[in-house]
């Protein structure tokens, strides 16, 4: 049960972190112009990148742990757990890239463009 | 129950059990029986047939649009009639054809693919269909009584507001949205429950067919996207009918709020239509390559990631509204990154096809057509993701070309492939393959002749939604080619219909599994019995029908004298408990009628919301009236 919970976090952590950071940054974009600072946008992007990386590492750890385990019975949960762990690694990597791509505008554009 | 027993030998007891099964799942005869039916095959077919009729209606409207634009200064349609026709065309295709068609296919196929006997909420399923039908009739009632909507399929205020669109045209549009979105959410919730909890034992998350994964993701998208458009249309409707100030700028409302909320639905909507088509493609490619799909985990993750990223694209429809550039750039980035997830799937299909033993069926032709057209549509999508390029071609025919490449290429071609692929399962007869391939080539040529010139027209400055143009603009050639192409597409549609009718009556008998395909629907009879499977199957592999027959196992122990199905666990599909599904009932229809009275009446008088709510409450009492759990009669 605990493993399944971790696997769900690993699988969906990246996209959920992306969704929250992206919506927050979009809502804050007009305020960056009003206050003449993009600091909040940068901080949110960095925190989101770290969290997506943590989610990926969690998934990677689970995947390595599961690789060493042996199936106790045919049709057991091990292949499914391995798939979820691998999925967590790939999903986190994908959404790390999406967050990275979305952090570029705040670097290259000025606050009031 | 036991999931590993072999099928018992045939005997009189077995014959009696089969008769019980047929009795408990059959629909009562006659008109009352037809109206009270809750089996997924019947409801699915009703969605498919109704949506196809609206495809034909939308197609006729498209031909009228193309005839009007074929020549400069044409007077076939006046500007007002043209506005009505292009609005009804877009609305019909998006709300009355595309989404309901995908839902209908899923309602029919998903329970079969999962190895169960019905969807999780059969009465909700019937209710969803009746509500969809009521909304569709409501819109076309307006069309045939000179009350057709005329403010475009997304009805932006202030154009659609009370000042510039007096009368009831936009109200009909806005309330039709409510009908169809309620219907879509009914289907989405029942599909999620079915896929999560009614899979065959052994069908763990990593063994779910890709089509079912597609429908799972699509259903979650519906749950999150559809409320947004219902809110948008309700803002508009209440501004128009009871004088609220949500999106009416004359009263201090914010029209941009409408655009945000509408496109928060509108962009995921594209993927809501397109993601089920990805599932069709995966099924067709697997069966006709005669090998396992390349990169199953990557395919699943791409579908899930697409489902998420689709909610981060909506502002790319609003680049011309003057939002902060940093904000717009977030959407440029997301719009480009979603190409990665689509690309992963394209490469996985190509790898599967490349290394498989291809059987060049008509369905596979449509898949190849899909890949070619969708990739082109994706490329123009990347162009439109760029703010500077998007602003140059905003509201031109370039955009019209782009979204038809994505939607027709991405959804309609796979859908036609799906018709050819699953027609034998639905009817028990094969469609004519030679006519099917001819059908493909006519549609492929007609489609490209219609929509490719629109890219050029858009770059030359031809804006969408103009009803005519002067001969000095230099747009004649592109427009006449597009019109010729549209009639070629129509000819393709006629060929398809002829093939359907001829094959339905005289087609070769298909057998249960004519394509030697891998998933459970092909283990059922063609056409499937009302109970789908005499014994529910057990999934011993991701490709359960490619396992040797001697190694396949079945569920025994379910009662046949009532509508009993097996509920399994979410993660590993282990048997959990038996569930008795409700019998046929008129209450879904009566509830839909009560809701319809409330919805339609409220367009004319707000008190009908109260009347409709009371009637709906009474109908719910009948719907949920407790009954004995053992039901031996249908």
XYZ file of C-alpha atoms in Angstrom:
747
model
C 0.000 0.000 0.000
C 2.785 2.397 0.957
C 4.701 1.452 -2.169
C 1.660 2.068 -4.337
C 1.245 5.502 -2.773
C 4.878 6.361 -3.529
C 4.482 5.089 -7.074
C 1.462 7.320 -7.669
C 3.393 10.299 -6.274
C 6.322 9.454 -8.538
C 4.076 9.059 -11.571
C 1.890 12.130 -11.134
C 4.243 14.381 -9.131
C 5.907 15.919 -12.215
C 2.710 16.905 -14.047
C 0.989 18.203 -10.919
C 4.007 20.321 -9.958
C 4.111 21.651 -13.535
C 0.408 22.509 -13.537
C 0.594 24.407 -10.249
C 3.801 26.279 -11.103
C 2.615 27.177 -14.584
C -0.780 28.481 -13.448
C 0.842 30.454 -10.632
C 3.454 31.980 -12.929
C 0.793 32.911 -15.498
C -1.299 34.590 -12.808
C 1.746 36.475 -11.512
C 2.996 37.663 -14.928
C 1.049 40.995 -14.847
C 2.245 41.610 -11.282
C 5.852 41.224 -12.385
C 5.325 44.341 -14.498
C 3.523 46.258 -11.762
C 6.276 45.593 -9.191
C 9.098 45.686 -11.759
C 10.593 42.393 -10.583
C 10.564 38.865 -11.955
C 11.937 37.327 -8.772
C 8.717 35.495 -7.896
C 8.583 33.931 -11.385
C 12.177 32.682 -11.098
C 11.651 31.316 -7.582
C 8.517 29.417 -8.599
C 10.283 27.916 -11.628
C 13.290 26.827 -9.560
C 11.138 25.289 -6.830
C 9.085 23.471 -9.482
C 12.239 22.146 -11.171
C 13.533 20.852 -7.846
C 10.230 19.170 -7.004
C 9.993 17.541 -10.450
C 13.578 16.289 -10.012
C 12.724 14.902 -6.563
C 9.715 13.120 -8.033
C 11.966 11.620 -10.717
C 14.574 10.523 -8.177
C 11.867 8.917 -6.053
C 10.684 6.992 -9.084
C 14.259 6.027 -10.008
C 14.901 4.718 -6.498
C 11.718 2.654 -6.567
C 12.589 1.310 -9.990
C 16.061 0.235 -8.884
C 14.619 -1.375 -5.757
C 11.994 -3.240 -7.772
C 14.541 -4.436 -10.329
C 16.195 -6.513 -7.631
C 12.977 -8.148 -6.465
C 11.679 -11.474 -7.727
C 8.081 -12.313 -8.589
C 6.537 -14.249 -5.706
C 3.588 -15.551 -7.770
C 2.496 -15.434 -11.410
C 0.276 -12.483 -12.150
C 1.554 -10.593 -9.092
C 1.999 -6.867 -8.817
C 5.732 -6.668 -9.539
C 5.580 -6.031 -13.327
C 2.911 -3.406 -12.804
C 4.936 -1.713 -10.058
C 8.035 -1.696 -12.267
C 6.026 -0.134 -15.085
C 4.733 2.578 -12.786
C 8.212 3.304 -11.433
C 9.680 3.551 -14.936
C 6.710 5.692 -15.899
C 7.469 7.973 -12.963
C 11.063 8.460 -14.155
C 9.949 9.322 -17.695
C 7.019 11.522 -16.668
C 9.184 13.489 -14.255
C 11.853 13.943 -16.945
C 9.238 15.120 -19.454
C 7.688 17.641 -17.099
C 11.124 18.787 -15.882
C 11.728 19.731 -19.521
C 8.353 21.471 -19.829
C 9.002 23.505 -16.679
C 12.498 24.322 -17.974
C 11.066 25.493 -21.301
C 8.559 27.662 -19.478
C 11.220 29.205 -17.247
C 13.029 30.685 -20.259
C 10.539 33.545 -21.000
C 11.092 35.084 -17.570
C 14.853 35.076 -18.262
C 14.849 36.572 -21.769
C 11.840 38.923 -21.652
C 11.589 42.064 -19.566
C 8.811 42.293 -16.992
C 6.608 44.706 -18.972
C 6.906 43.420 -22.567
C -15.607 -17.169 -7.613
C -12.633 -18.810 -9.148
C -10.564 -17.313 -11.914
C -8.614 -20.375 -12.966
C -11.217 -23.046 -13.631
C -11.566 -24.324 -17.178
C -14.962 -23.910 -18.830
C -17.224 -26.725 -17.610
C -18.404 -29.279 -20.156
C -21.607 -28.578 -21.954
C -24.626 -30.128 -20.320
C -28.277 -29.450 -19.736
C -27.307 -27.457 -16.652
C -25.031 -25.366 -18.782
C -27.747 -24.812 -21.346
C -30.079 -23.675 -18.594
C -27.397 -21.324 -17.262
C -27.030 -19.815 -20.718
C -30.785 -19.335 -20.999
C -30.747 -17.587 -17.601
C -27.931 -15.357 -18.789
C -29.819 -14.417 -21.939
C -33.014 -13.787 -19.997
C -31.393 -11.594 -17.407
C -29.503 -9.420 -19.924
C -32.074 -9.151 -22.711
C -33.941 -5.911 -23.279
C -37.753 -6.053 -23.136
C -39.384 -6.075 -26.555
C -41.455 -3.310 -28.126
C -41.286 0.456 -27.966
C -41.167 0.548 -24.154
C -38.286 -1.913 -24.231
C -36.441 0.193 -26.792
C -36.902 3.329 -24.734
C -35.839 1.655 -21.495
C -32.779 -0.148 -22.877
C -29.551 0.192 -20.860
C -27.177 -2.233 -22.588
C -23.934 -0.630 -23.667
C -24.066 -2.003 -27.220
C -27.471 -0.464 -27.915
C -26.632 2.882 -26.298
C -23.249 2.979 -28.031
C -24.866 2.329 -31.410
C -27.432 5.055 -30.790
C -24.628 7.527 -30.116
C -22.763 6.393 -33.232
C -25.778 6.555 -35.565
C -27.013 9.899 -34.180
C -23.553 11.449 -34.344
C -23.121 10.158 -37.901
C -26.386 11.844 -38.926
C -24.982 15.086 -37.543
C -21.726 14.485 -39.444
C -23.840 14.413 -42.597
C -25.687 17.580 -41.522
C -22.392 19.348 -40.760
C -21.040 18.114 -44.091
C -23.980 19.579 -46.015
C -23.404 22.899 -44.235
C -19.716 22.716 -45.208
C -20.694 22.224 -48.857
C -22.933 25.300 -48.690
C -20.024 27.308 -47.244
C -17.736 26.087 -50.019
C -20.305 26.809 -52.740
C -20.688 30.366 -51.467
C -16.904 30.905 -51.427
C -16.214 29.155 -54.731
C -16.473 32.362 -56.752
C -15.825 36.026 -55.935
C -18.858 38.236 -55.263
C -21.070 35.171 -55.046
C -24.660 35.766 -53.954
C -25.771 32.203 -53.279
C -25.970 32.962 -49.536
C -26.449 36.358 -47.964
C -24.173 37.456 -45.100
C -26.703 36.608 -42.375
C -27.464 33.152 -43.730
C -23.720 32.549 -44.171
C -23.146 33.455 -40.505
C -25.814 30.967 -39.459
C -24.420 28.198 -41.617
C -20.777 28.462 -40.579
C -21.806 28.744 -36.927
C -24.068 25.707 -37.174
C -21.362 23.804 -39.084
C -18.733 24.388 -36.384
C -21.151 23.772 -33.543
C -22.488 20.583 -35.108
C -19.066 19.151 -35.835
C -17.577 19.942 -32.430
C -20.506 19.315 -30.087
C -22.952 17.058 -31.920
C -20.598 14.907 -33.976
C -17.010 14.653 -32.789
C -17.306 14.248 -29.032
C -20.521 12.144 -29.045
C -19.115 9.907 -31.777
C -15.980 9.228 -29.731
C -18.101 8.652 -26.632
C -20.377 6.280 -28.534
C -17.490 4.228 -29.862
C -16.123 3.970 -26.323
C -19.468 3.030 -24.815
C -19.660 0.207 -27.351
C -16.047 -0.972 -27.261
C -14.635 -0.379 -23.773
C -16.685 -2.989 -21.845
C -15.893 -5.551 -24.549
C -12.190 -4.738 -24.486
C -12.092 -4.942 -20.691
C -13.858 -8.294 -20.670
C -16.988 -7.230 -18.822
C -20.712 -7.077 -19.583
C -21.737 -3.442 -19.398
C -20.526 -0.047 -18.245
C -20.499 0.675 -14.522
C -23.601 2.922 -14.547
C -25.937 1.635 -17.279
C -28.826 3.963 -16.444
C -26.567 7.003 -16.391
C -25.368 5.843 -19.792
C -28.925 5.837 -21.156
C -29.627 9.211 -19.512
C -26.518 10.683 -21.165
C -27.690 9.609 -24.594
C -31.202 11.049 -24.171
C -29.777 14.357 -22.945
C -27.432 14.510 -25.939
C -30.311 13.792 -28.302
C -32.455 16.489 -26.657
C -29.666 19.073 -27.002
C -29.095 18.167 -30.643
C -32.809 18.397 -31.487
C -32.986 21.704 -29.609
C -30.214 23.243 -31.734
C -31.724 22.040 -35.002
C -35.175 23.122 -33.898
C -33.596 26.593 -33.874
C -31.986 26.013 -37.271
C -35.311 25.069 -38.871
C -37.292 27.871 -37.191
C -35.008 30.694 -38.266
C -33.313 30.800 -34.850
C -29.972 29.304 -35.836
C -27.000 30.660 -33.874
C -24.894 33.091 -35.889
C -22.021 34.306 -33.673
C -19.472 31.584 -34.474
C -18.981 28.256 -32.732
C -17.288 29.931 -29.774
C -19.743 32.888 -29.563
C -17.417 35.562 -28.218
C -19.013 38.459 -26.374
C -19.613 41.306 -27.010
C -20.746 40.050 -30.457
C -22.820 37.325 -28.798
C -24.070 39.610 -26.023
C -27.536 41.164 -25.794
C -26.498 44.377 -27.576
C -25.203 42.807 -30.809
C -27.119 39.509 -30.903
C -30.691 40.224 -29.920
C -33.254 37.436 -30.200
C -32.811 33.842 -29.119
C -30.184 32.552 -31.560
C -27.229 32.669 -29.152
C -29.420 31.405 -26.296
C -30.141 28.252 -28.280
C -26.419 27.791 -28.823
C -25.536 28.393 -25.173
C -28.128 25.996 -23.812
C -27.246 23.312 -26.367
C -23.760 23.437 -24.824
C -25.231 22.577 -21.428
C -27.060 19.558 -22.836
C -24.103 18.080 -24.661
C -21.640 18.690 -21.860
C -23.873 17.012 -19.280
C -24.035 14.071 -21.646
C -20.268 13.976 -22.093
C -19.712 14.046 -18.336
C -22.143 11.161 -17.842
C -20.156 9.044 -20.277
C -16.822 10.166 -18.822
C -17.742 9.255 -15.252
C -19.080 5.844 -16.212
C -16.026 5.082 -18.367
C -13.621 6.021 -15.567
C -15.455 3.749 -13.129
C -15.613 0.947 -15.708
C -11.942 1.124 -16.637
C -10.771 1.415 -13.048
C -13.024 -1.182 -11.466
C -14.469 -3.594 -14.025
C -11.433 -4.884 -15.856
C -10.993 -8.601 -16.415
C -9.054 -10.258 -13.590
C -5.348 -10.057 -14.358
C -5.653 -6.902 -16.456
C -3.330 -4.856 -14.246
C -2.560 -1.236 -15.137
C 0.308 -2.323 -17.379
C -1.978 -4.623 -19.403
C -4.839 -2.255 -20.213
C -5.395 -1.947 -23.982
C -4.101 1.366 -25.321
C -7.562 2.297 -26.551
C -8.880 2.012 -22.988
C -5.965 4.094 -21.720
C -6.913 6.711 -24.300
C -10.510 6.725 -23.121
C -9.452 6.877 -19.479
C -7.331 9.970 -20.090
C -9.996 11.480 -22.353
C -12.644 10.914 -19.687
C -10.602 12.689 -17.027
C -10.103 15.545 -19.474
C -13.866 15.724 -20.026
C -14.447 15.892 -16.267
C -12.067 18.842 -15.930
C -12.766 20.646 -19.216
C -16.513 20.432 -19.702
C -17.521 22.340 -16.557
C -15.464 25.267 -17.895
C -17.525 25.585 -21.076
C -20.752 25.129 -19.161
C -19.685 28.010 -16.938
C -18.784 30.116 -19.979
C -22.098 29.442 -21.716
C -23.978 30.010 -18.445
C -22.246 33.399 -18.021
C -23.368 34.291 -21.516
C -26.886 32.948 -21.103
C -27.483 34.672 -17.765
C -26.087 37.960 -19.113
C -28.543 37.664 -21.975
C -31.612 36.389 -20.139
C -31.516 37.792 -16.598
C -29.158 40.724 -17.030
C -26.115 39.574 -15.058
C -22.805 41.318 -15.764
C -20.286 38.500 -16.143
C -19.010 38.994 -19.694
C -21.044 41.904 -21.044
C -18.677 44.902 -21.334
C -21.625 47.308 -21.576
C -22.458 46.423 -17.967
C -18.892 46.259 -16.690
C -18.399 42.570 -17.475
C -15.152 41.154 -18.859
C -15.296 39.537 -22.314
C -11.744 38.246 -21.838
C -12.983 36.217 -18.871
C -15.299 34.450 -21.317
C -12.397 33.733 -23.673
C -10.250 32.347 -20.866
C -12.974 30.081 -19.535
C -14.113 29.011 -23.007
C -10.619 28.090 -24.202
C -9.772 26.398 -20.914
C -12.302 23.959 -22.300
C -11.733 24.651 -25.996
C -8.156 23.568 -26.306
C -8.479 20.371 -24.270
C -11.566 19.749 -26.439
C -9.277 19.219 -29.422
C -7.476 16.506 -27.488
C -10.761 15.124 -26.148
C -11.613 14.430 -29.779
C -8.132 13.398 -30.835
C -6.967 11.152 -27.969
C -9.634 8.449 -28.579
C -8.465 8.439 -32.192
C -4.952 7.614 -30.974
C -6.476 4.572 -29.325
C -8.128 3.530 -32.597
C -4.787 3.855 -34.362
C -2.983 1.735 -31.777
C -5.574 -1.049 -32.044
C -5.553 -1.018 -35.855
C -1.751 -0.896 -36.050
C -1.321 -3.764 -33.576
C -3.841 -6.017 -35.318
C -2.600 -5.312 -38.827
C 1.111 -5.423 -38.005
C 0.511 -8.746 -36.274
C 2.963 -7.860 -33.544
C 2.968 -6.265 -30.115
C 2.939 -2.473 -30.092
C 6.418 -0.960 -29.945
C 7.009 1.034 -26.752
C 3.775 0.367 -24.843
C 4.979 2.229 -21.700
C 6.037 5.230 -23.788
C 2.666 5.226 -25.536
C 0.758 5.199 -22.239
C 2.914 7.934 -20.743
C 2.543 10.053 -23.869
C -1.233 9.815 -23.669
C -1.205 10.761 -19.980
C 1.278 13.607 -20.523
C -0.777 14.899 -23.458
C -3.827 14.897 -21.211
C -2.023 17.145 -18.729
C -0.255 19.485 -21.150
C -3.487 20.004 -23.118
C -4.667 22.100 -20.175
C -1.677 24.431 -20.572
C -2.300 25.605 -24.124
C -5.501 27.627 -24.065
C -3.980 31.099 -24.343
C -2.504 30.274 -27.750
C -6.038 30.960 -29.017
C -5.803 34.414 -27.418
C -2.400 35.684 -28.568
C -4.074 38.658 -30.256
C -5.768 39.872 -27.075
C -2.814 41.790 -25.642
C -1.892 39.632 -22.655
C 1.594 40.110 -21.085
C 4.260 38.581 -23.313
C 5.807 36.536 -20.530
C 2.400 34.970 -19.933
C 1.911 34.248 -23.629
C 5.369 32.729 -23.865
C 4.451 30.083 -21.267
C 1.846 28.874 -23.721
C 4.263 28.953 -26.632
C 6.569 26.687 -24.649
C 3.796 24.281 -23.683
C 2.423 24.250 -27.241
C 5.828 23.224 -28.549
C 6.444 20.640 -25.820
C 3.191 18.823 -26.549
C 4.665 18.018 -29.966
C 7.127 15.766 -28.092
C 4.397 13.536 -26.683
C 2.654 13.323 -30.064
C 5.989 12.596 -31.707
C 6.716 9.698 -29.328
C 3.474 8.034 -30.390
C 4.050 8.621 -34.100
C 7.514 7.028 -33.862
C 6.165 4.084 -31.841
C 3.525 3.392 -34.511
C 6.098 3.692 -37.286
C 8.422 1.297 -35.443
C 5.553 -1.165 -34.985
C 4.588 -0.950 -38.652
C 8.207 -1.120 -39.783
C 8.925 -4.333 -37.915
C 5.525 -5.986 -38.314
C 4.039 -8.265 -40.966
C 1.700 -5.754 -42.524
C -1.754 -6.614 -43.738
C -2.752 -3.635 -45.901
C -6.396 -3.424 -44.947
C -8.611 -0.418 -45.610
C -8.340 0.435 -41.906
C -4.544 0.536 -42.162
C -4.814 2.820 -45.203
C -6.686 5.272 -43.027
C -3.936 5.011 -40.411
C -1.277 5.902 -42.985
C -3.455 8.790 -44.120
C -3.798 9.879 -40.504
C -0.033 9.886 -39.950
C 0.632 11.963 -43.082
C -2.127 14.510 -42.477
C -1.705 14.765 -38.736
C 2.038 15.398 -38.998
C 1.341 18.252 -41.432
C -1.311 19.643 -39.071
C 1.141 19.327 -36.191
C 3.775 21.293 -38.094
C 1.400 24.200 -38.687
C 0.470 23.877 -35.013
C 4.085 24.527 -34.052
C 3.997 27.582 -36.347
C 0.846 28.852 -34.627
C 2.426 28.312 -31.222
C 4.794 31.179 -32.001
C 3.236 34.477 -30.916
C 4.741 36.528 -33.750
C 3.647 34.107 -36.496
C 0.271 33.480 -34.902
C -0.564 37.177 -34.802
C 0.230 37.443 -38.537
C -2.207 34.682 -39.524
C -4.714 35.096 -36.698
C -8.313 34.598 -37.855
C -7.246 33.746 -41.403
C -7.814 30.635 -43.479
C -4.361 29.438 -42.380
C -5.915 28.679 -38.997
C -8.921 27.046 -40.692
C -6.529 24.826 -42.665
C -4.528 23.987 -39.529
C -7.419 22.839 -37.376
C -9.025 20.850 -40.164
C -5.704 19.069 -40.731
C -5.540 18.298 -37.026
C -9.176 17.370 -36.503
C -10.011 15.612 -39.767
C -6.552 14.124 -40.112
C -6.188 13.414 -36.431
C -9.685 12.184 -35.641
C -11.818 11.557 -38.736
C -9.332 9.402 -40.631
C -8.720 7.141 -37.594
C -12.487 7.077 -37.036
C -13.096 5.816 -40.564
C -10.318 3.297 -39.986
C -12.118 2.273 -36.802
C -15.384 1.819 -38.711
C -13.662 -0.549 -41.126
C -11.837 -2.325 -38.299
C -14.782 -2.903 -35.918
C -17.663 -3.119 -38.408
C -17.303 -6.933 -38.487
C -17.587 -7.051 -34.705
C -20.651 -4.818 -34.639
C -22.531 -6.433 -37.526
C -20.963 -9.846 -37.982
C -20.043 -9.041 -41.600
C -16.887 -7.701 -43.231
C -16.948 -4.438 -45.159
C -15.788 -4.584 -48.754
C -12.040 -3.969 -48.587
C -11.591 -2.848 -52.216
C -14.347 -0.256 -51.866
C -12.818 0.715 -48.527
C -9.450 1.460 -50.123
C -11.189 3.434 -52.888
C -13.047 5.271 -50.129
C -9.729 6.118 -48.476
C -8.096 7.496 -51.626
C -11.136 9.630 -52.501
C -11.212 11.095 -48.995
C -7.431 11.577 -48.883
C -7.278 13.401 -52.226
C -10.439 15.379 -51.531
C -9.252 16.394 -48.083
C -5.876 17.697 -49.268
C -7.415 19.467 -52.247
C -9.865 21.199 -49.924
C -7.652 22.229 -47.086
C -4.100 22.591 -48.405
C -4.973 25.664 -50.548
C -6.448 27.267 -47.426
C -2.910 27.633 -46.010
C -2.008 29.749 -49.047
C -5.287 31.675 -48.861
C -4.596 32.483 -45.228
C -1.065 33.655 -45.990
C -2.541 35.824 -48.741
C -4.739 37.463 -46.119
C -8.111 35.791 -46.585
C -9.803 36.086 -43.213
C -12.144 33.375 -41.965
C -15.892 33.981 -41.712
C -16.132 36.481 -44.575
C -19.098 35.592 -46.765
C -17.577 36.787 -50.021
C -14.553 38.558 -51.540
C -13.685 40.689 -54.522
C -12.050 39.302 -57.674
C -9.126 41.708 -57.226
C -7.959 39.794 -54.132
C -6.418 36.924 -56.143
C -8.135 34.235 -54.041
C -10.162 32.578 -56.833
C -7.875 29.630 -57.587
C -7.476 28.533 -53.977
C -11.182 28.803 -53.338
C -12.331 26.949 -56.433
C -9.836 24.147 -55.676
C -11.123 23.955 -52.101
C -14.703 23.745 -53.316
C -13.896 20.978 -55.801
C -12.093 19.153 -53.004
C -15.107 19.494 -50.709
C -17.306 17.778 -53.276
C -14.719 15.004 -53.660
C -14.887 14.504 -49.873
C -18.677 14.324 -50.185
C -18.259 11.675 -52.896
C -16.039 9.748 -50.463
C -18.811 9.948 -47.898
C -21.302 8.527 -50.409
C -18.930 5.654 -51.223
C -18.631 4.928 -47.503
C -22.401 4.863 -47.030
C -22.860 2.569 -50.029
C -20.195 0.254 -48.610
C -21.921 0.248 -45.222
C -25.350 -0.609 -46.657
C -24.078 -3.240 -49.078
C -21.777 -4.866 -46.538
C -24.433 -4.824 -43.845
C -26.665 -7.008 -45.985
C -24.324 -8.892 -48.281
C -20.865 -8.676 -46.719
C -18.783 -11.752 -46.107
C -19.504 -13.390 -42.734
C -16.739 -12.215 -40.432
C -16.520 -14.737 -37.615
C -15.482 -13.695 -34.126
C -11.944 -12.545 -34.905
C -11.428 -11.820 -38.596
C -8.196 -9.843 -38.061
C -6.664 -12.322 -35.613
C -6.493 -9.359 -33.244
C -5.299 -9.394 -29.658
C -7.918 -7.797 -27.416
C -10.986 -9.223 -25.686
C -13.689 -7.752 -27.904
C -12.603 -10.219 -30.566
C -13.333 -13.119 -28.187
C -17.009 -12.164 -28.102
C -19.470 -13.243 -30.758
C -19.939 -10.995 -33.811
C -22.245 -9.201 -33.187
C -21.834 -9.538 -29.415
C -24.605 -11.049 -27.301
C -26.329 -8.737 -24.819
C -24.139 -10.221 -22.065
C -20.931 -10.024 -24.190
C -19.248 -13.147 -22.771
C -20.732 -16.397 -21.524
C -17.793 -16.607 -19.112
C -15.873 -13.462 -18.293
C -12.293 -13.837 -19.533
C -9.106 -13.566 -17.456
C -6.197 -11.508 -18.815
C -3.005 -13.545 -18.676
C -1.127 -11.156 -20.955
C -1.231 -7.625 -22.377
C -2.347 -9.311 -25.622
C -4.766 -11.889 -24.173
C -5.998 -13.408 -27.433
C -2.460 -14.048 -28.630
C -1.962 -16.425 -25.711
C -2.392 -20.090 -26.652
C -6.048 -21.124 -26.263
C -5.100 -23.841 -23.808
C -3.576 -21.271 -21.453
C -6.593 -18.981 -21.363
C -8.735 -19.030 -18.238
C -12.169 -17.746 -17.359
C -14.176 -16.495 -14.412
C -16.748 -18.904 -13.013
C -19.133 -18.507 -10.130
C -21.068 -15.436 -11.223
C -24.826 -15.782 -11.087
C -26.602 -15.906 -14.403
C -30.090 -15.134 -13.185
C -29.364 -11.473 -12.585
C -27.143 -8.850 -14.195
C -24.046 -9.722 -12.229
C -20.542 -8.516 -13.086
C -17.178 -8.799 -11.411
C -15.555 -5.798 -9.725
C -11.778 -5.907 -9.570
C -9.100 -3.860 -7.822
C -7.813 -0.679 -9.389
C -4.106 -1.485 -9.628
C -3.843 -5.200 -10.323
C -7.411 -6.123 -11.305
C -7.716 -8.807 -8.647
C -11.282 -10.063 -8.083
C -12.890 -7.978 -5.350
C -16.656 -8.446 -5.287
C -19.702 -9.149 -7.422
C -21.908 -6.262 -8.472
C -25.505 -6.477 -9.622
C -26.160 -3.961 -12.370
C -29.653 -2.433 -12.631
C -32.197 -3.706 -15.112
C -33.688 -1.783 -18.009
C -35.653 1.278 -16.967
C -37.683 4.156 -18.347
C -36.450 6.469 -15.591
C -33.339 7.678 -17.458
C -35.578 8.820 -20.307
C -38.095 10.434 -17.954
C -35.313 12.169 -16.026
C -33.835 13.429 -19.288
C -37.257 14.801 -20.241
C -37.517 16.595 -16.888
C -34.036 18.088 -17.301
C -34.903 19.091 -20.878
C -38.010 20.961 -19.721
C -35.855 22.885 -17.253
C -33.045 23.633 -19.711
C -35.184 24.653 -22.677
C -37.756 26.500 -20.601
C -35.058 28.555 -18.865
C -34.058 30.053 -22.219
C -37.472 31.733 -22.292
C -38.273 32.104 -18.591
C -35.816 31.720 -15.697
C -38.506 30.146 -13.492
C -38.201 26.987 -15.557
C -34.969 26.241 -13.694
C -37.155 25.768 -10.604
C -39.841 23.793 -12.439
C -37.225 21.617 -14.117
C -35.419 20.995 -10.820
C -38.630 19.838 -9.123
C -39.491 17.523 -12.012
C -35.938 16.180 -12.082
C -36.057 15.553 -8.329
C -39.267 13.569 -8.734
C -37.718 11.600 -11.577
C -34.699 10.819 -9.406
C -37.016 9.402 -6.741
C -38.318 6.946 -9.322
C -34.819 6.267 -10.611
C -33.381 5.426 -7.193
C -36.449 3.694 -5.747
C -35.051 0.663 -3.869
C -35.682 -2.730 -5.391
C -34.844 -6.258 -4.390
C -31.298 -7.131 -5.396
C -32.239 -10.412 -7.071
C -33.647 -9.633 -10.485
C -34.580 -12.550 -12.624
C -36.538 -10.507 -15.136
C -34.988 -7.893 -17.381
